[in-house]
C-alpha cells in the first residue's frame, strides 16, 4: 500500500496536463502521485496548429507538441500512460477502469480525479461517412493522417464540410497545397458565429481566393469510388469532386463517462463545474472541452471548445487540487482565425445570441483601415459592434478584415470583460501612430458610431 | 451688427478644427458664426505623419491633410483664416487681436472662444541652433521644408537630437533616405518614456539598424560651415557630421497668450480645463497640446501632446459649445512608435512615474513571441508590466518587439482604463489562433508572471 494520495487525470492534452503539472508544482512528489491516462499517443499539443501542419506552414508534427510524455515523466514525475483509454469511473470505489491497447481492463484507484476528456467531433450518420479519404481533424493523429494522405496520394480535389473556423483553416491548407477546394455548408453563410452580414464578407473573400463555396447545401452523403474510397461530397443540389474530405462540423463535450458515473452534466452537454473547476462529485475536477463555462455576457452556460480555456481551466483545477486558490472567470466567446490573409474575429454575443439572451440592443457596422489611410499597407477592415439599449453596455463585436485587423478583437474583449459602455470604449486612450491605426482606432470609431446612434 | 453669436477658434489643427466642426454639427449656421485663426497655411493635418513624408513612405504633403481650409469653408461654413496669428485675448472686451501676415492687427470679437494653440518645440539656446540646415519637425510646413532640403541638397549625413518618438521616427526616415544617421541624446537610453531596461532594447536595435547612437551626450552646439550652414552636432565628447540636423527635444504647451489673458494655467504649463474642456474663464474652452489632462493612474495633471487627445478633446469642447454633453475621460500616457520594424509602445506609469506618484509596486519583464512559436514569422517581443502592491492593480506596461508586438499595448491600456488587477488581466478571454499569438497571449503571460511574483 502506498499512503501518498493519488491523482488520476483522464485526458493528456491541454486541460489535463495543465492541471497535472500545476498540481505537481504545488504538491511535491512526496505528497502526491499523479497518473495521467491518454487514449492517443501525444500529450499537450496544439490542436489549433493542425491546419498549418496539413498546409505545410508548419514542417513537422513535433513542432506542435509542447511537452511529450517523457518530459512529463522526467520533469513533473507524472506517470503518463498513452494508448490507454479510461472506460468508466466508479465514484463509490474511487476507481477508474482503464484499458491499454491490446490489454485487458485495469482498475486504477484514485483519491482525486481530474476529468479532461475533451470533445467528440460531430459525425453525421450518412452514407459513405466512414470511407477511406474522409477525415476528422480533431487530434494530432488526425492531422498527421490528413497530411500523410495529401503527401502520398496527391489528391487534386478536396471538400471541406462545415464552414466554421476549422473548416476555413483546412480550406486554406488545401489551397496552399494546390488543390481545387470545395467548402460545403448547410447555413446561408460561413462562420455561423458571426452575423450573416459579416459572414457574407468572409464568403466573398473565400470566393476571391478561389475556394468553391456552396452554401445552404446540407451534405446528404459521400460518394465513393469502386474501390470504396471517397470521390465526391453529395448534397441535394450536386456532387462535388473530392479526393479527400474533411469534416469540420463542430464537436460536443465528451461527458458520457462522467454522466454515467453520476457526475452532473449541464444543459449544454458539458460537465457542470464551479469557478474552481469542481464537479458535483467530491474530489473530482473537470476542465477543457468536456465542461461547460459561464458566459460573462449572456450569463448562461456555454460549451466552447478552445485551447485557451482548456489551458486556463486546467491551471485553475491544478491550483485547487494543489491546495491553492484560483477561479476561472468565465468566457466571452472570443475567437480569431485567418484564411489566406483574411482575418476573422469575434467576441461576446452576436445578434442571434443577444436575442436569445433577452437583450434589447442596437448595432453599428463600420468600414475603416488598419493603418492611417495614407500609410502604405493600410488595409480594409469591417467592424460590427452590439450594445444594450439604455445601459449602452457593449455586448459583442465582430471583425472581418485584412492584415492587422483581427487582433483588435482583444481590445473589445477586454472592454466586454469590464462591462464597458460604448461611450467609454470610444473615450479610451489607445495607441496611435500612422503605421498602426488611423488617429481614431477603428474600434473606437465603431463604438462612437454606435453610441451616436443610440 | 450681426446678432448671431460668434465662436473664435485659435489654432486650425486637430483640437481646434474638431471643436469647430463638432460645434457646427450641433449648431447650424443660423445659430452660430465660426471664425478659425491659423497662423500656418494648413489645417487638420497629421503631424504624426511628418517622418513618413520625409522618409518618402508617404508621397506628398497633401496625403497628410485630412481637411483643407476650403473644405471647412464649404462643408462647415467656417471662416478659416490661414496665415493669421492670434496675438492677444481680451476677456473683458471679448476680443482676439489677430494679425494676418503683412497686415496690421485687427480686433475680432467673440462670444465663445476655443483655444487650441498647440505646443512650442523646445529649442535650446546654443550656438548654431538657428543655422540653415537645422530643423524642427512640428508643423507640416516643417516637414515640407525638411523633405525639400533632403530632396534638393542631398545631405549625406544627418543628426537627430533627442531620442524620443519623433527622434526615432526621423532617424528611420533618414535611414530610409540612405543617409548616415547620428542620434544624439542626453539621457542614458533612448525613449525616456520607457524604463531604462526597456530603452536599452531600443538602443541595441537602433545600433543593429546602422544608426550611430550617442547616449549621455547633451548637445553643446551646432558647428557651422564657412557659409553658415550646419555641419556637425557638437557634444562635450565629439562632433558628429550632420549636413542636416533635426531637433526632437519635445514640446511645451503654448499657453502664454492664455496666461496673459488671465486664464488659469496648471503646474504642467498646460491650460487648466475641466472634463468638458472649459477653462477658468466663462465661455472659453481649450484643447489639444496647449492644455493639461488628468492622468487616470497617477491622478495628477499631465501635458501629453498627442493627436489622439487633441481630436477627442476638440470633439468634447465642440459638443459642449454646441449645447451637447460630453466629457474627456483623461489620459493613460499610451503611445506607440515604429522604427525600421521595431515596435515600441507604452501605457500608464513607468517605474520613475509610479515612484513619483507614490505607488508601491512590483514589476515583471517577459520575453515571448508574437505568434505561436511554431508559426512562421513568430517574432520576439519583450513586455514589462507594473502593478501596485496589495491591490495588485496594473499601473503600466511597456512593449519592445517586432512585427505585431506593439498594438498589444491597447489591451493593457483598456485594462488600465478599467483599473484591472494583473490577476484579471491573466484571466481574460482573448483571441487565440497560431498566426496571432501563443495560446496564452504575451500580455497574459506577463500579467500572470507578475501576479505570481506578488
Short mmCIF file of N, CA, C and O in Angstrom, two decimals, chain A residues 46 48-49 52 57-58 63-64 169 307-309 311-312 315 330-338 343 374-376 403-404 406-411 413-415 417-418 420 424 426-437 439-441 444 448 452, chain B residues 46 48-49 52 57-58 63-64 169 307-309 311-312 315 330-338 343 347 374-376 403-404 406-411 413-415 417-418 420 424 426-437 439-441 444 448 452:
data_model
loop_
_atom_site.label_atom_id
_atom_site.label_comp_id
_atom_site.label_asym_id
_atom_site.label_seq_id
_atom_site.Cartn_x
_atom_site.Cartn_y
_atom_site.Cartn_z
N UNK A 46 -0.73 21.37 -29.81
CA UNK A 46 -1.59 22.45 -30.28
C UNK A 46 -2.52 21.94 -31.36
O UNK A 46 -2.15 21.86 -32.53
N UNK A 48 -4.91 23.48 -32.50
CA UNK A 48 -5.18 24.61 -33.38
C UNK A 48 -4.13 24.71 -34.49
O UNK A 48 -4.32 25.43 -35.46
N UNK A 49 -3.02 23.98 -34.32
CA UNK A 49 -1.97 24.05 -35.33
C UNK A 49 -2.14 23.04 -36.44
O UNK A 49 -1.40 23.07 -37.44
N UNK A 52 -2.18 24.04 -40.08
CA UNK A 52 -0.89 24.54 -40.56
C UNK A 52 0.08 23.41 -40.81
O UNK A 52 0.99 23.53 -41.62
N UNK A 57 2.66 24.86 -43.57
CA UNK A 57 3.19 26.08 -42.95
C UNK A 57 4.06 25.66 -41.78
O UNK A 57 5.05 26.32 -41.44
N UNK A 58 3.68 24.58 -41.13
CA UNK A 58 4.46 24.00 -40.03
C UNK A 58 5.07 22.71 -40.55
O UNK A 58 4.36 21.85 -41.07
N UNK A 63 6.60 19.86 -34.08
CA UNK A 63 6.54 21.30 -33.83
C UNK A 63 5.31 21.69 -33.00
O UNK A 63 5.30 22.72 -32.33
N UNK A 64 4.27 20.87 -33.10
CA UNK A 64 3.02 21.21 -32.41
C UNK A 64 2.97 20.69 -30.98
O UNK A 64 2.04 21.00 -30.24
N UNK A 169 -9.88 27.09 -41.99
CA UNK A 169 -8.43 26.90 -41.91
C UNK A 169 -7.98 25.70 -42.73
O UNK A 169 -6.90 25.71 -43.34
N UNK A 307 -8.55 25.87 -26.92
CA UNK A 307 -7.34 25.60 -26.16
C UNK A 307 -7.06 26.61 -25.08
O UNK A 307 -6.52 26.28 -24.02
N UNK A 308 -7.43 27.88 -25.33
CA UNK A 308 -7.17 28.90 -24.30
C UNK A 308 -7.93 28.59 -23.02
O UNK A 308 -7.38 28.67 -21.94
N UNK A 309 -9.22 28.25 -23.17
CA UNK A 309 -10.00 27.93 -21.98
C UNK A 309 -9.45 26.67 -21.30
O UNK A 309 -9.36 26.60 -20.08
N UNK A 311 -6.47 25.46 -21.25
CA UNK A 311 -5.25 25.76 -20.52
C UNK A 311 -5.55 26.46 -19.21
O UNK A 311 -5.01 26.13 -18.16
N UNK A 312 -6.41 27.47 -19.28
CA UNK A 312 -6.71 28.24 -18.07
C UNK A 312 -7.45 27.39 -17.05
O UNK A 312 -7.18 27.43 -15.85
N UNK A 315 -5.26 24.89 -15.36
CA UNK A 315 -4.41 25.55 -14.37
C UNK A 315 -5.19 25.87 -13.08
O UNK A 315 -4.67 25.70 -11.99
N UNK A 330 -14.81 32.70 -16.40
CA UNK A 330 -15.85 32.62 -17.42
C UNK A 330 -15.31 33.00 -18.79
O UNK A 330 -14.13 33.35 -18.92
N UNK A 331 -16.18 32.91 -19.78
CA UNK A 331 -15.74 33.14 -21.16
C UNK A 331 -16.57 34.23 -21.83
O UNK A 331 -17.65 34.61 -21.36
N UNK A 332 -16.03 34.74 -22.92
CA UNK A 332 -16.70 35.77 -23.71
C UNK A 332 -17.02 35.26 -25.11
O UNK A 332 -17.65 35.96 -25.89
N UNK A 333 -16.54 34.05 -25.42
CA UNK A 333 -16.71 33.56 -26.78
C UNK A 333 -15.79 34.26 -27.77
O UNK A 333 -16.11 34.38 -28.95
N UNK A 334 -14.63 34.70 -27.28
CA UNK A 334 -13.67 35.33 -28.18
C UNK A 334 -13.05 34.27 -29.08
O UNK A 334 -12.70 33.19 -28.61
N UNK A 335 -12.91 34.59 -30.36
CA UNK A 335 -12.26 33.66 -31.28
C UNK A 335 -11.68 34.46 -32.43
O UNK A 335 -12.16 35.55 -32.77
N UNK A 336 -10.64 33.91 -33.03
CA UNK A 336 -9.98 34.59 -34.15
C UNK A 336 -9.46 33.52 -35.10
O UNK A 336 -9.13 32.42 -34.69
N UNK A 337 -9.43 33.87 -36.38
CA UNK A 337 -8.94 32.92 -37.38
C UNK A 337 -8.42 33.68 -38.58
O UNK A 337 -8.74 34.85 -38.78
N UNK A 338 -7.62 33.00 -39.37
CA UNK A 338 -7.05 33.62 -40.57
C UNK A 338 -7.21 32.66 -41.74
O UNK A 338 -6.94 31.47 -41.60
N UNK A 343 -8.61 38.06 -41.98
CA UNK A 343 -8.68 37.84 -40.54
C UNK A 343 -10.12 37.97 -40.07
O UNK A 343 -10.82 38.92 -40.41
N UNK A 374 -3.13 57.07 -45.31
CA UNK A 374 -2.03 57.42 -46.20
C UNK A 374 -0.81 56.54 -46.04
O UNK A 374 0.17 56.65 -46.76
N UNK A 375 -0.83 55.66 -45.04
CA UNK A 375 0.36 54.84 -44.77
C UNK A 375 0.31 53.56 -45.60
O UNK A 375 -0.72 52.90 -45.65
N UNK A 376 1.43 53.20 -46.24
CA UNK A 376 1.41 52.01 -47.10
C UNK A 376 0.96 50.76 -46.33
O UNK A 376 1.34 50.59 -45.17
N UNK A 403 -4.71 42.20 -43.08
CA UNK A 403 -3.60 42.19 -42.12
C UNK A 403 -3.72 43.21 -40.99
O UNK A 403 -3.91 44.40 -41.23
N UNK A 404 -3.55 42.73 -39.78
CA UNK A 404 -3.58 43.55 -38.56
C UNK A 404 -4.97 43.97 -38.11
O UNK A 404 -5.11 44.78 -37.19
N UNK A 406 -7.54 41.63 -37.17
CA UNK A 406 -8.19 40.68 -36.28
C UNK A 406 -7.90 40.84 -34.80
O UNK A 406 -8.82 40.81 -33.98
N UNK A 407 -6.63 41.05 -34.45
CA UNK A 407 -6.26 41.03 -33.03
C UNK A 407 -6.84 42.23 -32.28
O UNK A 407 -6.81 42.29 -31.05
N UNK A 408 -7.37 43.20 -33.02
CA UNK A 408 -8.08 44.29 -32.33
C UNK A 408 -9.26 43.77 -31.52
O UNK A 408 -9.79 44.47 -30.66
N UNK A 409 -9.68 42.54 -31.80
CA UNK A 409 -10.79 41.96 -31.05
C UNK A 409 -10.45 41.93 -29.56
O UNK A 409 -11.36 41.98 -28.71
N UNK A 410 -9.15 41.85 -29.23
CA UNK A 410 -8.76 41.77 -27.82
C UNK A 410 -9.13 43.03 -27.05
O UNK A 410 -9.42 42.96 -25.84
N UNK A 411 -9.08 44.17 -27.71
CA UNK A 411 -9.47 45.41 -27.05
C UNK A 411 -10.95 45.35 -26.70
O UNK A 411 -11.37 45.71 -25.58
N UNK A 413 -12.70 42.58 -26.38
CA UNK A 413 -12.89 41.53 -25.37
C UNK A 413 -12.58 42.08 -23.98
O UNK A 413 -13.29 41.81 -23.01
N UNK A 414 -11.51 42.87 -23.91
CA UNK A 414 -11.16 43.47 -22.61
C UNK A 414 -12.25 44.45 -22.17
O UNK A 414 -12.61 44.51 -20.99
N UNK A 415 -12.79 45.17 -23.12
CA UNK A 415 -13.90 46.09 -22.81
C UNK A 415 -15.11 45.31 -22.31
O UNK A 415 -15.76 45.69 -21.32
N UNK A 417 -15.10 42.33 -20.95
CA UNK A 417 -14.76 41.73 -19.63
C UNK A 417 -15.07 42.72 -18.51
O UNK A 417 -15.42 42.34 -17.41
N UNK A 418 -14.94 44.02 -18.83
CA UNK A 418 -15.15 45.07 -17.84
C UNK A 418 -16.50 45.77 -17.96
O UNK A 418 -16.69 46.85 -17.38
N UNK A 420 -17.87 47.57 -20.20
CA UNK A 420 -17.77 48.97 -20.61
C UNK A 420 -18.94 49.38 -21.49
O UNK A 420 -19.47 48.59 -22.26
N UNK A 424 -17.55 54.76 -23.27
CA UNK A 424 -16.23 54.64 -22.66
C UNK A 424 -15.22 54.01 -23.63
O UNK A 424 -14.05 54.38 -23.63
N UNK A 426 -15.17 54.42 -26.77
CA UNK A 426 -14.78 55.49 -27.70
C UNK A 426 -13.85 56.50 -27.03
O UNK A 426 -13.08 57.17 -27.70
N UNK A 427 -13.91 56.59 -25.71
CA UNK A 427 -13.14 57.61 -25.00
C UNK A 427 -11.74 57.17 -24.62
O UNK A 427 -10.88 58.01 -24.33
N UNK A 428 -11.46 55.88 -24.67
CA UNK A 428 -10.20 55.36 -24.13
C UNK A 428 -8.97 55.91 -24.83
O UNK A 428 -9.02 56.39 -25.95
N UNK A 429 -7.84 55.76 -24.15
CA UNK A 429 -6.55 56.23 -24.64
C UNK A 429 -5.78 55.05 -25.24
O UNK A 429 -5.04 54.36 -24.54
N UNK A 430 -6.00 54.80 -26.52
CA UNK A 430 -5.33 53.70 -27.21
C UNK A 430 -4.12 54.23 -27.99
O UNK A 430 -4.00 55.42 -28.24
N UNK A 431 -3.26 53.31 -28.37
CA UNK A 431 -2.03 53.69 -29.06
C UNK A 431 -2.27 54.12 -30.50
O UNK A 431 -2.98 53.46 -31.23
N UNK A 432 -1.68 55.24 -30.85
CA UNK A 432 -1.80 55.72 -32.23
C UNK A 432 -0.46 56.13 -32.81
O UNK A 432 0.27 56.90 -32.20
N UNK A 433 -0.16 55.60 -33.96
CA UNK A 433 0.89 56.11 -34.85
C UNK A 433 0.49 55.62 -36.23
O UNK A 433 -0.16 54.58 -36.36
N UNK A 434 0.85 56.39 -37.27
CA UNK A 434 0.34 56.07 -38.61
C UNK A 434 0.53 54.62 -39.07
O UNK A 434 -0.34 54.08 -39.75
N UNK A 435 1.65 53.94 -38.69
CA UNK A 435 1.78 52.55 -39.17
C UNK A 435 0.82 51.59 -38.47
O UNK A 435 0.71 50.43 -38.88
N UNK A 436 0.15 52.04 -37.42
CA UNK A 436 -0.64 51.12 -36.60
C UNK A 436 -2.15 51.34 -36.67
O UNK A 436 -2.92 50.42 -36.43
N UNK A 437 -2.57 52.56 -36.95
CA UNK A 437 -4.01 52.81 -36.99
C UNK A 437 -4.29 54.23 -37.45
O UNK A 437 -3.40 55.07 -37.43
N UNK A 439 -6.06 57.89 -36.67
CA UNK A 439 -5.90 58.62 -35.41
C UNK A 439 -6.98 58.22 -34.40
O UNK A 439 -6.72 58.15 -33.21
N UNK A 440 -8.17 57.91 -34.89
CA UNK A 440 -9.15 57.22 -34.04
C UNK A 440 -9.06 55.76 -34.44
O UNK A 440 -9.31 55.42 -35.60
N UNK A 441 -8.73 54.90 -33.52
CA UNK A 441 -8.67 53.48 -33.86
C UNK A 441 -10.04 53.00 -34.33
O UNK A 441 -11.07 53.43 -33.79
N UNK A 444 -12.62 52.33 -31.89
CA UNK A 444 -13.25 53.48 -31.26
C UNK A 444 -14.22 54.20 -32.19
O UNK A 444 -15.25 54.71 -31.74
N UNK A 448 -18.04 54.73 -31.30
CA UNK A 448 -18.60 56.08 -31.35
C UNK A 448 -19.83 56.11 -32.24
O UNK A 448 -20.85 56.74 -31.91
N UNK A 452 -23.46 57.16 -30.99
CA UNK A 452 -24.20 58.29 -31.56
C UNK A 452 -25.57 57.88 -32.07
O UNK A 452 -26.49 58.69 -32.13
N UNK B 46 -2.02 65.50 -40.32
CA UNK B 46 -1.45 64.52 -39.41
C UNK B 46 0.01 64.86 -39.16
O UNK B 46 0.89 64.50 -39.94
N UNK B 48 1.77 63.55 -37.02
CA UNK B 48 2.44 62.27 -36.78
C UNK B 48 2.94 61.65 -38.08
O UNK B 48 3.73 60.71 -38.06
N UNK B 49 2.43 62.15 -39.20
CA UNK B 49 2.85 61.58 -40.48
C UNK B 49 4.10 62.23 -41.06
O UNK B 49 4.63 61.75 -42.07
N UNK B 52 7.11 60.20 -42.08
CA UNK B 52 6.87 59.33 -43.23
C UNK B 52 6.87 60.13 -44.52
O UNK B 52 7.15 59.60 -45.59
N UNK B 57 7.87 57.45 -47.41
CA UNK B 57 6.88 56.39 -47.26
C UNK B 57 5.53 56.96 -47.71
O UNK B 57 4.70 56.24 -48.26
N UNK B 58 5.36 58.24 -47.46
CA UNK B 58 4.16 58.95 -47.91
C UNK B 58 4.58 59.89 -49.03
O UNK B 58 5.51 60.69 -48.86
N UNK B 63 -1.21 64.21 -48.80
CA UNK B 63 -1.71 62.96 -48.21
C UNK B 63 -1.95 63.09 -46.71
O UNK B 63 -2.74 62.35 -46.14
N UNK B 64 -1.25 64.02 -46.09
CA UNK B 64 -1.36 64.15 -44.63
C UNK B 64 -2.48 65.09 -44.19
O UNK B 64 -2.78 65.20 -43.01
N UNK B 169 11.59 58.26 -35.12
CA UNK B 169 10.91 58.18 -36.42
C UNK B 169 11.67 58.98 -37.48
O UNK B 169 11.73 58.59 -38.65
N UNK B 307 -1.98 63.67 -31.03
CA UNK B 307 -3.13 63.91 -31.90
C UNK B 307 -4.40 63.23 -31.43
O UNK B 307 -5.50 63.76 -31.61
N UNK B 308 -4.25 62.05 -30.80
CA UNK B 308 -5.46 61.36 -30.35
C UNK B 308 -6.19 62.18 -29.29
O UNK B 308 -7.41 62.33 -29.35
N UNK B 309 -5.42 62.71 -28.33
CA UNK B 309 -6.07 63.52 -27.30
C UNK B 309 -6.66 64.79 -27.90
O UNK B 309 -7.76 65.22 -27.55
N UNK B 311 -7.78 65.35 -30.87
CA UNK B 311 -9.03 65.07 -31.58
C UNK B 311 -10.19 64.86 -30.61
O UNK B 311 -11.27 65.39 -30.80
N UNK B 312 -9.92 64.06 -29.58
CA UNK B 312 -11.01 63.76 -28.63
C UNK B 312 -11.40 65.01 -27.85
O UNK B 312 -12.58 65.28 -27.63
N UNK B 315 -13.36 67.43 -29.90
CA UNK B 315 -14.73 66.96 -30.06
C UNK B 315 -15.58 67.21 -28.81
O UNK B 315 -16.73 67.61 -28.90
N UNK B 330 -9.77 61.66 -19.57
CA UNK B 330 -8.41 61.62 -19.06
C UNK B 330 -7.52 60.75 -19.94
O UNK B 330 -7.98 60.17 -20.93
N UNK B 331 -6.25 60.70 -19.56
CA UNK B 331 -5.27 60.00 -20.40
C UNK B 331 -4.54 58.93 -19.58
O UNK B 331 -4.55 58.95 -18.35
N UNK B 332 -3.93 58.04 -20.32
CA UNK B 332 -3.12 56.97 -19.70
C UNK B 332 -1.66 57.09 -20.09
O UNK B 332 -0.83 56.32 -19.61
N UNK B 333 -1.38 58.03 -21.00
CA UNK B 333 0.00 58.11 -21.49
C UNK B 333 0.33 56.99 -22.46
O UNK B 333 1.48 56.58 -22.59
N UNK B 334 -0.69 56.51 -23.17
CA UNK B 334 -0.45 55.46 -24.16
C UNK B 334 0.27 56.05 -25.37
O UNK B 334 -0.08 57.14 -25.83
N UNK B 335 1.27 55.35 -25.86
CA UNK B 335 1.98 55.80 -27.06
C UNK B 335 2.59 54.61 -27.76
O UNK B 335 2.87 53.58 -27.13
N UNK B 336 2.76 54.74 -29.05
CA UNK B 336 3.32 53.64 -29.84
C UNK B 336 4.13 54.24 -30.97
O UNK B 336 3.82 55.34 -31.45
N UNK B 337 5.17 53.54 -31.37
CA UNK B 337 6.01 54.02 -32.46
C UNK B 337 6.68 52.84 -33.14
O UNK B 337 6.76 51.75 -32.58
N UNK B 338 7.17 53.09 -34.34
CA UNK B 338 7.84 52.04 -35.10
C UNK B 338 9.12 52.61 -35.69
O UNK B 338 9.11 53.71 -36.24
N UNK B 343 8.90 47.78 -32.92
CA UNK B 343 7.70 48.43 -32.39
C UNK B 343 7.90 48.73 -30.91
O UNK B 343 8.34 47.87 -30.15
N UNK B 347 2.11 52.36 -21.93
CA UNK B 347 0.88 52.94 -21.40
C UNK B 347 0.98 52.99 -19.89
O UNK B 347 1.74 52.23 -19.28
N UNK B 374 5.74 27.96 -33.24
CA UNK B 374 5.98 27.14 -34.43
C UNK B 374 5.48 27.79 -35.71
O UNK B 374 5.68 27.27 -36.79
N UNK B 375 4.78 28.92 -35.58
CA UNK B 375 4.18 29.53 -36.76
C UNK B 375 5.18 30.49 -37.42
O UNK B 375 5.81 31.30 -36.73
N UNK B 376 5.32 30.41 -38.75
CA UNK B 376 6.31 31.28 -39.42
C UNK B 376 6.06 32.75 -39.11
O UNK B 376 4.92 33.20 -39.06
N UNK B 403 7.35 42.83 -35.49
CA UNK B 403 6.02 42.93 -36.12
C UNK B 403 4.88 42.33 -35.28
O UNK B 403 4.95 41.18 -34.85
N UNK B 404 3.84 43.11 -35.11
CA UNK B 404 2.62 42.70 -34.38
C UNK B 404 2.78 42.72 -32.87
O UNK B 404 1.89 42.25 -32.16
N UNK B 406 3.53 45.68 -30.98
CA UNK B 406 3.21 46.96 -30.36
C UNK B 406 1.76 47.21 -30.02
O UNK B 406 1.44 47.67 -28.93
N UNK B 407 0.86 46.87 -30.95
CA UNK B 407 -0.54 47.25 -30.73
C UNK B 407 -1.18 46.47 -29.59
O UNK B 407 -2.29 46.78 -29.15
N UNK B 408 -0.48 45.45 -29.10
CA UNK B 408 -0.97 44.78 -27.90
C UNK B 408 -1.07 45.74 -26.72
O UNK B 408 -1.72 45.45 -25.72
N UNK B 409 -0.40 46.88 -26.82
CA UNK B 409 -0.47 47.87 -25.74
C UNK B 409 -1.92 48.28 -25.50
O UNK B 409 -2.28 48.64 -24.36
N UNK B 410 -2.76 48.20 -26.54
CA UNK B 410 -4.16 48.62 -26.38
C UNK B 410 -4.92 47.74 -25.39
O UNK B 410 -5.84 48.22 -24.72
N UNK B 411 -4.58 46.47 -25.34
CA UNK B 411 -5.24 45.58 -24.38
C UNK B 411 -4.88 46.03 -22.97
O UNK B 411 -5.74 46.11 -22.08
N UNK B 413 -3.85 49.06 -22.14
CA UNK B 413 -4.45 50.37 -21.92
C UNK B 413 -5.92 50.21 -21.51
O UNK B 413 -6.41 50.90 -20.61
N UNK B 414 -6.61 49.29 -22.17
CA UNK B 414 -8.01 49.04 -21.83
C UNK B 414 -8.11 48.48 -20.41
O UNK B 414 -9.01 48.84 -19.63
N UNK B 415 -7.18 47.62 -20.07
CA UNK B 415 -7.14 47.07 -18.71
C UNK B 415 -6.89 48.18 -17.69
O UNK B 415 -7.55 48.25 -16.65
N UNK B 417 -7.51 51.38 -18.09
CA UNK B 417 -8.70 52.25 -18.08
C UNK B 417 -9.73 51.73 -17.09
O UNK B 417 -10.48 52.50 -16.48
N UNK B 418 -9.76 50.41 -16.93
CA UNK B 418 -10.75 49.77 -16.07
C UNK B 418 -10.19 49.34 -14.71
O UNK B 418 -10.82 48.56 -14.01
N UNK B 420 -7.98 47.25 -13.81
CA UNK B 420 -7.93 45.80 -13.63
C UNK B 420 -6.72 45.37 -12.81
O UNK B 420 -5.66 45.97 -12.87
N UNK B 424 -6.80 39.54 -13.06
CA UNK B 424 -7.89 39.58 -14.03
C UNK B 424 -7.36 39.69 -15.46
O UNK B 424 -7.94 39.12 -16.38
N UNK B 426 -4.70 38.35 -16.56
CA UNK B 426 -4.27 37.00 -16.93
C UNK B 426 -5.46 36.08 -17.19
O UNK B 426 -5.34 35.10 -17.92
N UNK B 427 -6.61 36.40 -16.61
CA UNK B 427 -7.78 35.51 -16.70
C UNK B 427 -8.64 35.76 -17.94
O UNK B 427 -9.43 34.90 -18.32
N UNK B 428 -8.45 36.91 -18.58
CA UNK B 428 -9.38 37.31 -19.65
C UNK B 428 -9.41 36.34 -20.83
O UNK B 428 -8.49 35.58 -21.06
N UNK B 429 -10.48 36.48 -21.60
CA UNK B 429 -10.71 35.64 -22.78
C UNK B 429 -10.30 36.41 -24.03
O UNK B 429 -11.11 37.09 -24.65
N UNK B 430 -9.03 36.29 -24.39
CA UNK B 430 -8.51 36.98 -25.58
C UNK B 430 -8.45 36.02 -26.76
O UNK B 430 -8.51 34.81 -26.60
N UNK B 431 -8.34 36.60 -27.94
CA UNK B 431 -8.35 35.80 -29.16
C UNK B 431 -7.06 35.01 -29.34
O UNK B 431 -5.97 35.56 -29.20
N UNK B 432 -7.22 33.73 -29.66
CA UNK B 432 -6.05 32.90 -29.92
C UNK B 432 -6.21 32.09 -31.19
O UNK B 432 -7.21 31.42 -31.39
N UNK B 433 -5.22 32.17 -32.05
CA UNK B 433 -5.01 31.23 -33.15
C UNK B 433 -3.52 31.34 -33.46
O UNK B 433 -2.93 32.40 -33.24
N UNK B 434 -2.91 30.26 -33.93
CA UNK B 434 -1.45 30.25 -34.08
C UNK B 434 -0.86 31.43 -34.87
O UNK B 434 0.23 31.89 -34.52
N UNK B 435 -1.54 31.96 -35.92
CA UNK B 435 -0.92 33.10 -36.62
C UNK B 435 -0.92 34.38 -35.80
O UNK B 435 -0.29 35.35 -36.21
N UNK B 436 -1.63 34.41 -34.67
CA UNK B 436 -1.84 35.67 -33.96
C UNK B 436 -1.15 35.74 -32.59
O UNK B 436 -0.84 36.82 -32.12
N UNK B 437 -0.96 34.61 -31.96
CA UNK B 437 -0.34 34.64 -30.64
C UNK B 437 -0.09 33.23 -30.15
O UNK B 437 -0.66 32.27 -30.66
N UNK B 439 -0.70 30.38 -27.21
CA UNK B 439 -2.01 30.04 -26.65
C UNK B 439 -2.34 30.94 -25.45
O UNK B 439 -3.50 31.29 -25.24
N UNK B 440 -1.34 31.30 -24.68
CA UNK B 440 -1.51 32.38 -23.71
C UNK B 440 -0.92 33.61 -24.38
O UNK B 440 0.28 33.63 -24.70
N UNK B 441 -1.70 34.62 -24.58
CA UNK B 441 -1.16 35.83 -25.19
C UNK B 441 -0.05 36.40 -24.30
O UNK B 441 -0.15 36.38 -23.07
N UNK B 444 -0.93 38.26 -21.31
CA UNK B 444 -1.44 37.49 -20.18
C UNK B 444 -0.33 36.74 -19.46
O UNK B 444 -0.36 36.59 -18.25
N UNK B 448 0.45 37.26 -15.63
CA UNK B 448 0.49 36.09 -14.75
C UNK B 448 1.82 36.02 -14.00
O UNK B 448 1.85 35.74 -12.80
N UNK B 452 2.10 36.11 -10.03
CA UNK B 452 2.71 35.03 -9.25
C UNK B 452 3.84 35.51 -8.36
O UNK B 452 4.14 34.91 -7.34
#
